[in-house]
Structures are given as C-alpha cells and as structure tokens.
Tab-separated table of C-alpha atoms in Angstrom:
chain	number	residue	atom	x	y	z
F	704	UNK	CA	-63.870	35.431	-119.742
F	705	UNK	CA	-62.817	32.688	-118.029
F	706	UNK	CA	-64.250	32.418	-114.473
F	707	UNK	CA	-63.711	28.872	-114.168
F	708	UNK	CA	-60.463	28.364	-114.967
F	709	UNK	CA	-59.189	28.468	-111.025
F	710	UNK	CA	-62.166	26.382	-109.805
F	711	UNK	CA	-62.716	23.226	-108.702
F	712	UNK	CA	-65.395	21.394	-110.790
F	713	UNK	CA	-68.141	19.692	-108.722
F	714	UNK	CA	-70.747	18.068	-110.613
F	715	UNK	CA	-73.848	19.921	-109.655
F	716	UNK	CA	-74.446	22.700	-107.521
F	717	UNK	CA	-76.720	20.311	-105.483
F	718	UNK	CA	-79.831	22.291	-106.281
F	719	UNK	CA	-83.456	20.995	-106.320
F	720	UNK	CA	-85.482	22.116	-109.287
F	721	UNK	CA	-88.173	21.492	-111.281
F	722	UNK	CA	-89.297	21.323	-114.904
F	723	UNK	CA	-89.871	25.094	-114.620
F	724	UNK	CA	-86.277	25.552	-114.597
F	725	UNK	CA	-86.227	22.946	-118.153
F	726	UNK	CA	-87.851	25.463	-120.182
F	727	UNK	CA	-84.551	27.166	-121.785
F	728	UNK	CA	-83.283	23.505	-122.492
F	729	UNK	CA	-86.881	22.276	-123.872
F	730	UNK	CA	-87.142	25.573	-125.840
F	731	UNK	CA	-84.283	24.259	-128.453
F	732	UNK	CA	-86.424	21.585	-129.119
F	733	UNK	CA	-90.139	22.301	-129.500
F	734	UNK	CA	-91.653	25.514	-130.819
F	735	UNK	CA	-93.644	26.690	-128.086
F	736	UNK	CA	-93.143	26.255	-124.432
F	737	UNK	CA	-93.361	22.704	-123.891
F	738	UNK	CA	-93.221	23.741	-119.429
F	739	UNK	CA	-97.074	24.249	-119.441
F	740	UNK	CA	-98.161	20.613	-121.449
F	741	UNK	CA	-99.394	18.271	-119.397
F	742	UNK	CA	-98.015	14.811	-119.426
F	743	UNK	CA	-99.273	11.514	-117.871
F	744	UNK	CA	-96.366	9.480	-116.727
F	745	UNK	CA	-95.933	6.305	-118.303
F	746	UNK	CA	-94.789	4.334	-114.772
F	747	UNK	CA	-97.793	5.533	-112.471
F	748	UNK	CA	-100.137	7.334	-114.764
F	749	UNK	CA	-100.726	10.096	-112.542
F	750	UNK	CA	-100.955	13.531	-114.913
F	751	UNK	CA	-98.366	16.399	-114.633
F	752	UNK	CA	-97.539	19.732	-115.833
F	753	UNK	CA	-94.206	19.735	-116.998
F	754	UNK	CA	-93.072	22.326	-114.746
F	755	UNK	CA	-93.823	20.269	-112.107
F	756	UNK	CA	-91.705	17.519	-112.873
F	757	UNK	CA	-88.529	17.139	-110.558
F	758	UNK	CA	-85.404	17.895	-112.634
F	759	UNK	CA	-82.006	16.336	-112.151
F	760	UNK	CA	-79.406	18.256	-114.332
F	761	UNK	CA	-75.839	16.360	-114.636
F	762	UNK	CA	-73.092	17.036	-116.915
F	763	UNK	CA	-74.353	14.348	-119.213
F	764	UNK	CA	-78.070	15.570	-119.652
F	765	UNK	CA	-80.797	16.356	-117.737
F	766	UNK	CA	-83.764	14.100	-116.365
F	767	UNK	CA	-87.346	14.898	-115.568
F	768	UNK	CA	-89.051	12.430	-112.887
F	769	UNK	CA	-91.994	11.823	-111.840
F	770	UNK	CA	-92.940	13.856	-108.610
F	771	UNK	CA	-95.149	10.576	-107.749
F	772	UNK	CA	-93.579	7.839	-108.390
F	773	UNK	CA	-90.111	9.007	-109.492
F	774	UNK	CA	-89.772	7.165	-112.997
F	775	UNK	CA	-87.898	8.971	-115.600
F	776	UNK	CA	-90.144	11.350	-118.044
F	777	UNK	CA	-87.624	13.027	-119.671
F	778	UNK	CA	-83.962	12.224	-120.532
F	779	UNK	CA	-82.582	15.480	-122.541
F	780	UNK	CA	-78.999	15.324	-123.397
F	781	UNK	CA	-77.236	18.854	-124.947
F	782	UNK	CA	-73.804	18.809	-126.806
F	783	UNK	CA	-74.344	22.341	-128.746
F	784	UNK	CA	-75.117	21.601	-131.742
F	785	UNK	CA	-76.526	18.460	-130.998
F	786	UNK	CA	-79.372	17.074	-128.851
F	787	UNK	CA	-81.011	13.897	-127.792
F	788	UNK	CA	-84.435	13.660	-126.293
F	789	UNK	CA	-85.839	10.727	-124.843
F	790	UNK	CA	-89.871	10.435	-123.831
F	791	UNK	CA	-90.387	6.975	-123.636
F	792	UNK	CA	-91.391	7.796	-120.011
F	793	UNK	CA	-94.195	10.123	-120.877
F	794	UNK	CA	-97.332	8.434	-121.830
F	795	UNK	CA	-99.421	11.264	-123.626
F	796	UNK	CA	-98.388	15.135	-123.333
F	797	UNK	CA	-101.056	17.786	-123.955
F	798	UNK	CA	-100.865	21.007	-124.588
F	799	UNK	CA	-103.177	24.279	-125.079
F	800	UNK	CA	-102.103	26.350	-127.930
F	801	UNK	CA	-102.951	30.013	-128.434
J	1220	UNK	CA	-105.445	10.912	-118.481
J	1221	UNK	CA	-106.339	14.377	-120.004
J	1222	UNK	CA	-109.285	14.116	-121.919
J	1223	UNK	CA	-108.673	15.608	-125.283
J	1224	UNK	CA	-110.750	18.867	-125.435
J	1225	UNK	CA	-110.807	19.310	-122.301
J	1226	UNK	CA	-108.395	21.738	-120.375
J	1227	UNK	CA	-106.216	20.730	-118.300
J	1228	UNK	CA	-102.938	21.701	-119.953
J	1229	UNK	CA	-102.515	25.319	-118.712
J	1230	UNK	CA	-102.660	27.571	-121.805
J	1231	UNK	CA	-99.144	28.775	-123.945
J	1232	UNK	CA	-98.262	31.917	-123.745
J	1233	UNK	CA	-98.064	33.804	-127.168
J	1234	UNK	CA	-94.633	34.310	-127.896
J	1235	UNK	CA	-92.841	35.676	-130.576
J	1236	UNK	CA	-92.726	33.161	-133.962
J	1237	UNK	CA	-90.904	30.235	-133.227
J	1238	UNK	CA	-87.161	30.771	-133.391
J	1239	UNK	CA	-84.778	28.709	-130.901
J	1240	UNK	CA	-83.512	30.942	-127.983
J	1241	UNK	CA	-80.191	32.119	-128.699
J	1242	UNK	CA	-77.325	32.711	-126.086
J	1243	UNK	CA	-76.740	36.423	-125.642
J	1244	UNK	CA	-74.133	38.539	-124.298
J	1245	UNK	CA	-75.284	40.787	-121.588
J	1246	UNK	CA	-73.265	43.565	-119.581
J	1247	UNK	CA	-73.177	44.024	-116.004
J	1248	UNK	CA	-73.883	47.680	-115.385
J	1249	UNK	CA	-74.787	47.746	-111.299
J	1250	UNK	CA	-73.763	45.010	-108.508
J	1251	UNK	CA	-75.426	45.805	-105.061
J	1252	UNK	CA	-75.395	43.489	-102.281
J	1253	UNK	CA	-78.840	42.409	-101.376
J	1254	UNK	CA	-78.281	40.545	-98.183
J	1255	UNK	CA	-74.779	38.826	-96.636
J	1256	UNK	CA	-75.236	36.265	-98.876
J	1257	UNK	CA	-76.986	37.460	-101.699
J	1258	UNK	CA	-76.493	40.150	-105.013
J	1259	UNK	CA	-78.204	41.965	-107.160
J	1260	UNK	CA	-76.933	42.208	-110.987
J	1261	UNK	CA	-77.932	44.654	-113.156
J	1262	UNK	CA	-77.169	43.668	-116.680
J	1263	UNK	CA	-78.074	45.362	-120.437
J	1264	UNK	CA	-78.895	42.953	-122.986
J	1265	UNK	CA	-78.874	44.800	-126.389
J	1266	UNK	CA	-82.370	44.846	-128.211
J	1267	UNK	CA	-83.957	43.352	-124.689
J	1268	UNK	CA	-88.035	43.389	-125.234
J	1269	UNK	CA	-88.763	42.902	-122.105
J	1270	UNK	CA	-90.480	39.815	-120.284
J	1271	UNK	CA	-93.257	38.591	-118.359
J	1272	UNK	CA	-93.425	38.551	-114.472
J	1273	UNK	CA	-91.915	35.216	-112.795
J	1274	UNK	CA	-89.992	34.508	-115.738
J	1275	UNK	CA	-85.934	33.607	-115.554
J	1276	UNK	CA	-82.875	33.336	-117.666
J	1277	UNK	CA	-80.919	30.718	-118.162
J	1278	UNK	CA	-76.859	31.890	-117.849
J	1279	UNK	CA	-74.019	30.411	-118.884
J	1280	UNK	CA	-70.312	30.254	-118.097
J	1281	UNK	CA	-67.481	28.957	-119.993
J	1282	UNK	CA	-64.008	27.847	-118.854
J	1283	UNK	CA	-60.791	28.081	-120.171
J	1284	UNK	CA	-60.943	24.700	-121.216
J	1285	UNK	CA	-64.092	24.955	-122.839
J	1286	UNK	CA	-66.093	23.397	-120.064
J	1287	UNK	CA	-69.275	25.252	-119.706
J	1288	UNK	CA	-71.903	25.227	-117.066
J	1289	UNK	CA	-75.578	26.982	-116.755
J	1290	UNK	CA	-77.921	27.931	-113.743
J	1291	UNK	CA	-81.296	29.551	-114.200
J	1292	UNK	CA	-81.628	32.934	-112.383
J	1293	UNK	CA	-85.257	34.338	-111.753
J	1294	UNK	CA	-85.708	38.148	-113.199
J	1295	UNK	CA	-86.401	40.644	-110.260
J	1296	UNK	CA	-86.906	43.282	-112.469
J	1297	UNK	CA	-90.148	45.250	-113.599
J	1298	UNK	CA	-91.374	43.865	-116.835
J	1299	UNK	CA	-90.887	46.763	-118.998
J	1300	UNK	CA	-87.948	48.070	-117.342
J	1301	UNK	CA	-84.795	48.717	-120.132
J	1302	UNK	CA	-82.421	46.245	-118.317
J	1303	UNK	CA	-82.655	43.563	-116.212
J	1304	UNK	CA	-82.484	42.599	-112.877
J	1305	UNK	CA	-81.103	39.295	-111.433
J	1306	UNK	CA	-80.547	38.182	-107.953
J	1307	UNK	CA	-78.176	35.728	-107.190
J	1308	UNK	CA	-77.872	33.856	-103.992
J	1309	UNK	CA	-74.628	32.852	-102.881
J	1310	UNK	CA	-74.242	28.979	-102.477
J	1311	UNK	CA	-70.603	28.163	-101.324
J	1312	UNK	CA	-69.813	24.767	-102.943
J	1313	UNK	CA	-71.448	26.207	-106.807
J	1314	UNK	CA	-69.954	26.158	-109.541
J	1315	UNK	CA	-71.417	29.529	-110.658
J	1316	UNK	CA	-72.892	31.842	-108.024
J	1317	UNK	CA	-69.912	32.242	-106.359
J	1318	UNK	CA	-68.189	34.040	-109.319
J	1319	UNK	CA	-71.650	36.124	-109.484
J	1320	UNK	CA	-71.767	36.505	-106.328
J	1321	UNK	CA	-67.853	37.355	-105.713
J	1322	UNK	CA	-65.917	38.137	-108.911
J	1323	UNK	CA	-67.890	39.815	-111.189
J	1324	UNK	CA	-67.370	43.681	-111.531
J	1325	UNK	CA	-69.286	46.172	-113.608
J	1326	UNK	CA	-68.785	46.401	-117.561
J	1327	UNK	CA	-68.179	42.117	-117.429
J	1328	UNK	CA	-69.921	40.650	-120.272
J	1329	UNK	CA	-72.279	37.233	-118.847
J	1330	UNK	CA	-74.042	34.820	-121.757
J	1331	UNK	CA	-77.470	34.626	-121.168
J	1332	UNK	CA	-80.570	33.432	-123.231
J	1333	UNK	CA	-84.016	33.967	-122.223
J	1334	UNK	CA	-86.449	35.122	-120.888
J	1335	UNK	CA	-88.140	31.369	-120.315
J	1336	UNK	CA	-91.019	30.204	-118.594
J	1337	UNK	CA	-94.355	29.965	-119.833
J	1338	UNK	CA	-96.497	28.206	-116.226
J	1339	UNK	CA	-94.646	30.305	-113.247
J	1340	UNK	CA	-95.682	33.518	-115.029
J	1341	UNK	CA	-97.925	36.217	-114.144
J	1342	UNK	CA	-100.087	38.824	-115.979
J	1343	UNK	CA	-102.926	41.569	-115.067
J	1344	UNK	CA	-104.850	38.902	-117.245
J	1345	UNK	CA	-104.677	36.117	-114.811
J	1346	UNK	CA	-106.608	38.280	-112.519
J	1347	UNK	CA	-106.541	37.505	-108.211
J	1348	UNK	CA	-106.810	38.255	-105.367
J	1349	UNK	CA	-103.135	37.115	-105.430
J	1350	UNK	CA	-101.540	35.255	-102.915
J	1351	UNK	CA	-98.012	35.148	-103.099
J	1352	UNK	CA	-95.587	32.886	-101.074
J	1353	UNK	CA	-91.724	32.681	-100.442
J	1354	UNK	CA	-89.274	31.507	-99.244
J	1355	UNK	CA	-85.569	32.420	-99.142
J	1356	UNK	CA	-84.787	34.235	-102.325
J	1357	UNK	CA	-88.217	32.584	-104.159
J	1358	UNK	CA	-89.261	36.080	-103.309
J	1359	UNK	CA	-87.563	36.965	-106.625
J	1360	UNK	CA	-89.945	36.098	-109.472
J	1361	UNK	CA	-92.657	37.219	-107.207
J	1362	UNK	CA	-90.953	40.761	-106.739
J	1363	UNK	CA	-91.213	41.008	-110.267
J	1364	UNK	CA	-94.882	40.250	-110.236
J	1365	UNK	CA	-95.814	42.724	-107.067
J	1366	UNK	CA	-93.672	45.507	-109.487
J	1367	UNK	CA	-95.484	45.265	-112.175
J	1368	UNK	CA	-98.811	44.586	-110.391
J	1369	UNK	CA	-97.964	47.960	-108.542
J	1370	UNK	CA	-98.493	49.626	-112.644
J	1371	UNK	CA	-100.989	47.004	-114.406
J	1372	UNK	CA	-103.611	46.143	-111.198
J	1373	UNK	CA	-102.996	48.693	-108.871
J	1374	UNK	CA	-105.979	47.974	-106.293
J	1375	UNK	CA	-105.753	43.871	-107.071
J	1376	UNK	CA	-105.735	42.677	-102.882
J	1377	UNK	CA	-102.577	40.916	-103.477
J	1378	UNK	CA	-100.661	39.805	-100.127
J	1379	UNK	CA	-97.139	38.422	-99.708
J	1380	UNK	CA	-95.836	35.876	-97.087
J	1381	UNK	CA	-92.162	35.480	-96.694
J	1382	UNK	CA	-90.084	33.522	-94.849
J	1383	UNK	CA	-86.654	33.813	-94.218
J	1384	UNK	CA	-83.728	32.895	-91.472
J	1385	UNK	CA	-82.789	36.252	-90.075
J	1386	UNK	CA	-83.788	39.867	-90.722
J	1387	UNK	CA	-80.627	40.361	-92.267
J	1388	UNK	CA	-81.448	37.768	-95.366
J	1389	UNK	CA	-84.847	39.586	-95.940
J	1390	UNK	CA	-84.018	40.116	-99.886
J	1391	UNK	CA	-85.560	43.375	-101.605
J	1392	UNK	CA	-87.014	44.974	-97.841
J	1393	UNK	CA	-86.722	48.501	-99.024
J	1394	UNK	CA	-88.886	47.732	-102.111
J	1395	UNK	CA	-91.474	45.697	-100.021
J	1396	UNK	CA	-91.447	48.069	-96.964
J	1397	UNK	CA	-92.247	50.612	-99.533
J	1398	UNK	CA	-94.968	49.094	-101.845
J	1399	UNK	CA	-96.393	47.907	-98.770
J	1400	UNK	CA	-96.526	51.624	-97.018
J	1401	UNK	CA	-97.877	53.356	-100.158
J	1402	UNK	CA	-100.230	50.341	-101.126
J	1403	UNK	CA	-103.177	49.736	-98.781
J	1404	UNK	CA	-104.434	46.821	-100.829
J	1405	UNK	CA	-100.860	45.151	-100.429
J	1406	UNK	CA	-99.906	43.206	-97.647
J	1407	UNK	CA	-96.488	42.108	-96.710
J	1408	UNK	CA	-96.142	39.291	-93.815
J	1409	UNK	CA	-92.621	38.308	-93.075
J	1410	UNK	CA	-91.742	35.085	-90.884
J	1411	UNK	CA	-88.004	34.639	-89.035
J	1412	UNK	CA	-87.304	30.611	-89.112
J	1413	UNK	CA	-84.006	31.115	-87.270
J	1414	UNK	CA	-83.685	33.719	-84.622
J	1415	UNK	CA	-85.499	37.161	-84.385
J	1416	UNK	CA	-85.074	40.398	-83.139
J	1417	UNK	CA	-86.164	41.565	-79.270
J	1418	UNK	CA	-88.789	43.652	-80.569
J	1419	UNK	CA	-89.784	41.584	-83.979
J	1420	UNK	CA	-93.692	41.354	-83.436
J	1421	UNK	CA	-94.296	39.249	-86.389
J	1422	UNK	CA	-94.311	35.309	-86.809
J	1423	UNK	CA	-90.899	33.262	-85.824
J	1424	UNK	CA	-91.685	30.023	-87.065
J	1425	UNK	CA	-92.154	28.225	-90.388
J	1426	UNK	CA	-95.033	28.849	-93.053
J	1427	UNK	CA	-97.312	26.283	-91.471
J	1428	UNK	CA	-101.181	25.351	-91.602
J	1429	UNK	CA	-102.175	27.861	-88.916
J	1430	UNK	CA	-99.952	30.751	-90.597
J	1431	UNK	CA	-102.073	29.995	-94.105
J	1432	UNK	CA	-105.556	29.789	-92.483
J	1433	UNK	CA	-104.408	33.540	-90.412
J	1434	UNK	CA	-102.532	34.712	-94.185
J	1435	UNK	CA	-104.191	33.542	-97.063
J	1436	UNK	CA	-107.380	34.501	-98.447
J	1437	UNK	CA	-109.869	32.252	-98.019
J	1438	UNK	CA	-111.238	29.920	-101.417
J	1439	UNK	CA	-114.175	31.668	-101.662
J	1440	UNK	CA	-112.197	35.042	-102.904
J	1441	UNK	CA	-110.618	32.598	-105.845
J	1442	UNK	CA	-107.411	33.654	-104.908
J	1443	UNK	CA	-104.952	32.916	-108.018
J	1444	UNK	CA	-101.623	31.497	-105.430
J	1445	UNK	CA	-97.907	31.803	-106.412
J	1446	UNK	CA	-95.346	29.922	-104.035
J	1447	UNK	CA	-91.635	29.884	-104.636
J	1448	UNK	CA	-89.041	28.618	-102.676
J	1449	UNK	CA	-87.069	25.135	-101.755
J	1450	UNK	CA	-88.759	21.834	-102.912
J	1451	UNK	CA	-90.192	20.841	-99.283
J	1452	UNK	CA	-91.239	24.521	-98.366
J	1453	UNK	CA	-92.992	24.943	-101.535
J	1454	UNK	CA	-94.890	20.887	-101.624
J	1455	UNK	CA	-95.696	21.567	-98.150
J	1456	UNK	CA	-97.431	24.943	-99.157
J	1457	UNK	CA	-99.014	23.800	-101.818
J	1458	UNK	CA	-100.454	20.918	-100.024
J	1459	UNK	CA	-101.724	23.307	-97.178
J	1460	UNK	CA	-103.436	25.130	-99.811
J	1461	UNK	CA	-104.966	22.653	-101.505
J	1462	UNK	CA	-106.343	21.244	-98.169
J	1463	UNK	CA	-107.689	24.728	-97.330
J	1464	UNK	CA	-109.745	24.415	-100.477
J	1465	UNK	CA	-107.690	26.171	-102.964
J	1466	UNK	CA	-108.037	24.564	-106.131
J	1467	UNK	CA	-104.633	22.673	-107.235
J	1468	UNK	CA	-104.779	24.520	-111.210
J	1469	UNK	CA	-104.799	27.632	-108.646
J	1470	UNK	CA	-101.780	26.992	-107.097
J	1471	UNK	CA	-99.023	27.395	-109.695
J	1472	UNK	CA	-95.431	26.479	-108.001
J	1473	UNK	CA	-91.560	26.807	-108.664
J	1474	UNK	CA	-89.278	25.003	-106.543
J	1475	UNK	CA	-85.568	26.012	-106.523
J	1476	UNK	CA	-82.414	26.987	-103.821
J	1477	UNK	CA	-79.847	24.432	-102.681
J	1478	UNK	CA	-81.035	21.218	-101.658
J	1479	UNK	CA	-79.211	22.266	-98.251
J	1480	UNK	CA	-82.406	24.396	-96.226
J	1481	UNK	CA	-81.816	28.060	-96.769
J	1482	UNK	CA	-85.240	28.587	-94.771
C-alpha cells in the first residue's frame, strides 16, 4: 500500500491534541499506561495528568507541554526500533497501580 | 505536589501483562459516509478482544519511500462488538484522512495498534449520572460509551450535548435519534453553531454557561462529565463545569480536531 506516494508531505496535519492522544507512543516505553500518572511540571509546579498535557507531534518527536505555563514535560523521539525519552521537564510523576 | 499515598493520580486500568503494543494489520470491510465531510470505517482486526469505551487507535501509513505517518482515531464502536468502528473526519490539508476519507475501498489492509487510552475511558464501574459533551466529531468516543451504556447501565440518567455547524455534520443521528427515542433516561441536546433550519427548535449558539446551567445536571447528582471536542471548546467546558461546582477529577477531557474551528 502506498497511499502516500502522490502526496504532498506537510509536516503536521495542524491538529491540537493532548497527552491522551500520547498513550500508543508512551505505551512502547512504560508497562502500564503512563496517560493517567500525574506529573508536577518542573517550570511552574502546577500538577497534571498526563492526558492533559498539550501535545505537539513533529516528524522529529513529539513534545508534551505544560497546559499552564507551556514548558516542555516530555520530549519523546521514535525511529522504530529505537526511542529517546526525555523528562527532565517533569518534576515527580505518580501513578495508581491496580 | 501529589502527596504520596494520597490519590490523585487517576487509577490504571488492568490491562493485559505488559507486552509493547504491536502494529497490526486490519481490513476494511464497510465505508459509509457519515456526514459531507466525514466516514465511517469498518475494519476486522484478527484475534481483536475488544476495548473499553472512549478508547482510540493509533493508525499508521507508509509511503513508497518509506516515510510513514500516524493519527489517532477514536473507536465508535460498541465495546464487545467483533470489529471495529472508526470515524474519520475529513481535514483537507492532512496527510492521512484524506486517503481515509477518499481512497480507501473495502478489502484494503490499514496498520493499526491499539486500543490505547487508559484516563478518557469509560466503564459501568465509574458509575454517573453521566454527562457527556461534544463537539464536532468528539461525539465519537462518547458514542461508544452511550452504546455500551445502552447494554451495561441501562437506566444510568446519562444526557448528551452536542454541538455542531449544520444539521448536515450531525455525526451518528440515526443512532442518537434512536437511543434517545427508545431510552427515556437518555437525553440528547443538539446545538447548530453555524446556521439552522426554519423549523430547528433547539439551541443555535455555542455550548456556553447558560446552555450548561439549562443541560447539565447539577453537582449535587455527582455527575461523572465526559467532554470531547477542539482544545478551546473542550477548556472552555471544562472550566464552565468546574465553576458550576463540578469537581475538576470529575471532569475527565480529550481535546482533538484541526486546530482550524470545526464547531
């Protein structure tokens, strides 16, 4: 299948998400959905639910900001079979396991 | 800051042992156009175990060249239903929903891996009344929910506000005229942002403050509020809730849809 041959590439489709739509991505990388931790963001301090963070994708990687104060959280880069997460913007992250 | 022990992370849903999500091949078996601008897939994923309400998948397309792009489609589909329903709204500069929208033709093979979503989820267990709220196709993961809330908590009060342009983009009106009419503890309010018919007796404005006091139920039911839609629709919702007293760990959200206003 090749539906993209004939296209022309833009970089994003322009569409606002959120860390809800992360979860597939974060998934590779942590054994249990990572969506419903809450994190305290490392700029502001103001506390989180992943899923709530804005999400930026771009064909490099994919960033998770801050819905407050807009510092990065989350830097995720994916180049199958390879991936690179970056935190440092995420102060604590806690979770609720079953 | 949390403080350890206490709460505030919103619990994990059990899930199968920890394995990484693989990309799977699914098959498109039905197209049907939903609205102008909008389609419906219907796609069989071999050994599919179904999934839980709100959830989406994550789909994938691969050039010629090897480039490869991914969008995340909400599942519109009943929980336990054998194959899967996804509703894709057309947005005319994408990369990918215009081939799903456009090109793709029954028996075409789509890589998918899912389904994903552990917070925008909903279960019989998470109780209500339920208040659900969306706009433009963020009725999606909540059709899911009122579908399988029609067979898990039939009798749950459970109302739906949705707002969209036009009559013609109302996505999925048979099925909510229909669970509606059979379903006296369902109620379905629609809302026309951009132009409405002669005789269309319901709102023609915006979800605003005044349309949630009228809608919603009030705190002291402890409604349990799902609201899905474009980033400002769904902060500005969420914040009207919240102000009407609805606690924020009640208000669970998903914001998606072009960055352009579909409303």
């Amino acid at each position: 299948m090749s539906p993209m041959a004939s296209e022309t590439l833009s970089p994003t489709d322009f569409v606002a998400l959120d860390g809800n739509a992360a979860g597939g991505l974060l998934r590779q990388l942590f054994v249990f959905d990572v969506t419903v931790a809450r994190v305290v963001c490392s700029g502001c301090r103001s506390s989180h639910l992943l899923a709530a963070l804005k999400l930026y994708g771009h064909p490099m990687g994919s960033i998770l900001r801050c819905p407050d104060c807009h510092a990065t959280l989350v830097r995720v880069v994916a180049h199958e079979p390879e991936y690179w997460l970056d935190m440092r913007g995420v102060e604590s992250l806690h979770v609720s396991l079953p | 800051m949390a403080i350890p022990g206490k709460s505030s992370a919103t619990a994990v849903t059990r899930e199968p042992p920890a394995t990484r999500l693989q990309w799977r091949i699914a098959e498109v078996t039905a197209l049907r156009d939903e609205t102008p601008r909008a389609r419906s897939l219907t796609l069989r994923v071999a050994d599919w175990t179904g999934h839980i309400a709100g959830q989406h998948m994550d789909v994938r397309l691969t050039a010629a060249d090897g480039y490869q792009t991914q969008r995340s489609y909400s599942i519109a589909s009943i929980p336990q239903a054998s194959e899967l329903e996804l509703l894709v709204d057309l947005i005319p500069e994408g990369e990918v929903s215009p081939y799903l929208t456009q090109e793709v033709r029954p028996g075409d093979r789509i890589e998918m891996r899912g389904p994903i979503g552990g917070y925008f989820v909903w279960t019989a267990a998470h109780g209500g009344p339920l208040m659900l709220i969306a706009a433009g196709s963020g009725v999606v993961p909540l059709a899911s929910m009122l579908a399988y809330r029609a067979q898990a908590a039939p009798g749950l009060p459970t109302r739906l506000l949705y707002s969209v342009r036009t009559s013609e983009d109302i996505i999925f009106r048979p099925r909510l005229d229909s669970w509606a009419r059979q379903d006296p503890t369902l109620t379905v309010v629609l809302t026309l942002t951009r132009g409405a018919p002669i005789d269309w007796t319901g709102y023609r404005r915006r979800i605003d403050m005044d349309m949630l006091r009228q809608v919603a139920f009030s705190r002291d039911q402890s409604p349990l509020a799902y609201v899905c839609g474009p980033t400002s629709m769904v902060e500005e919702t969420a914040d009207h809730l919240v102000a009407l007293g609805y606690p924020p760990e009640r208000v669970r959200t998903e914001r998606f849809g072009p960055s352009g206003d579909p409303r």
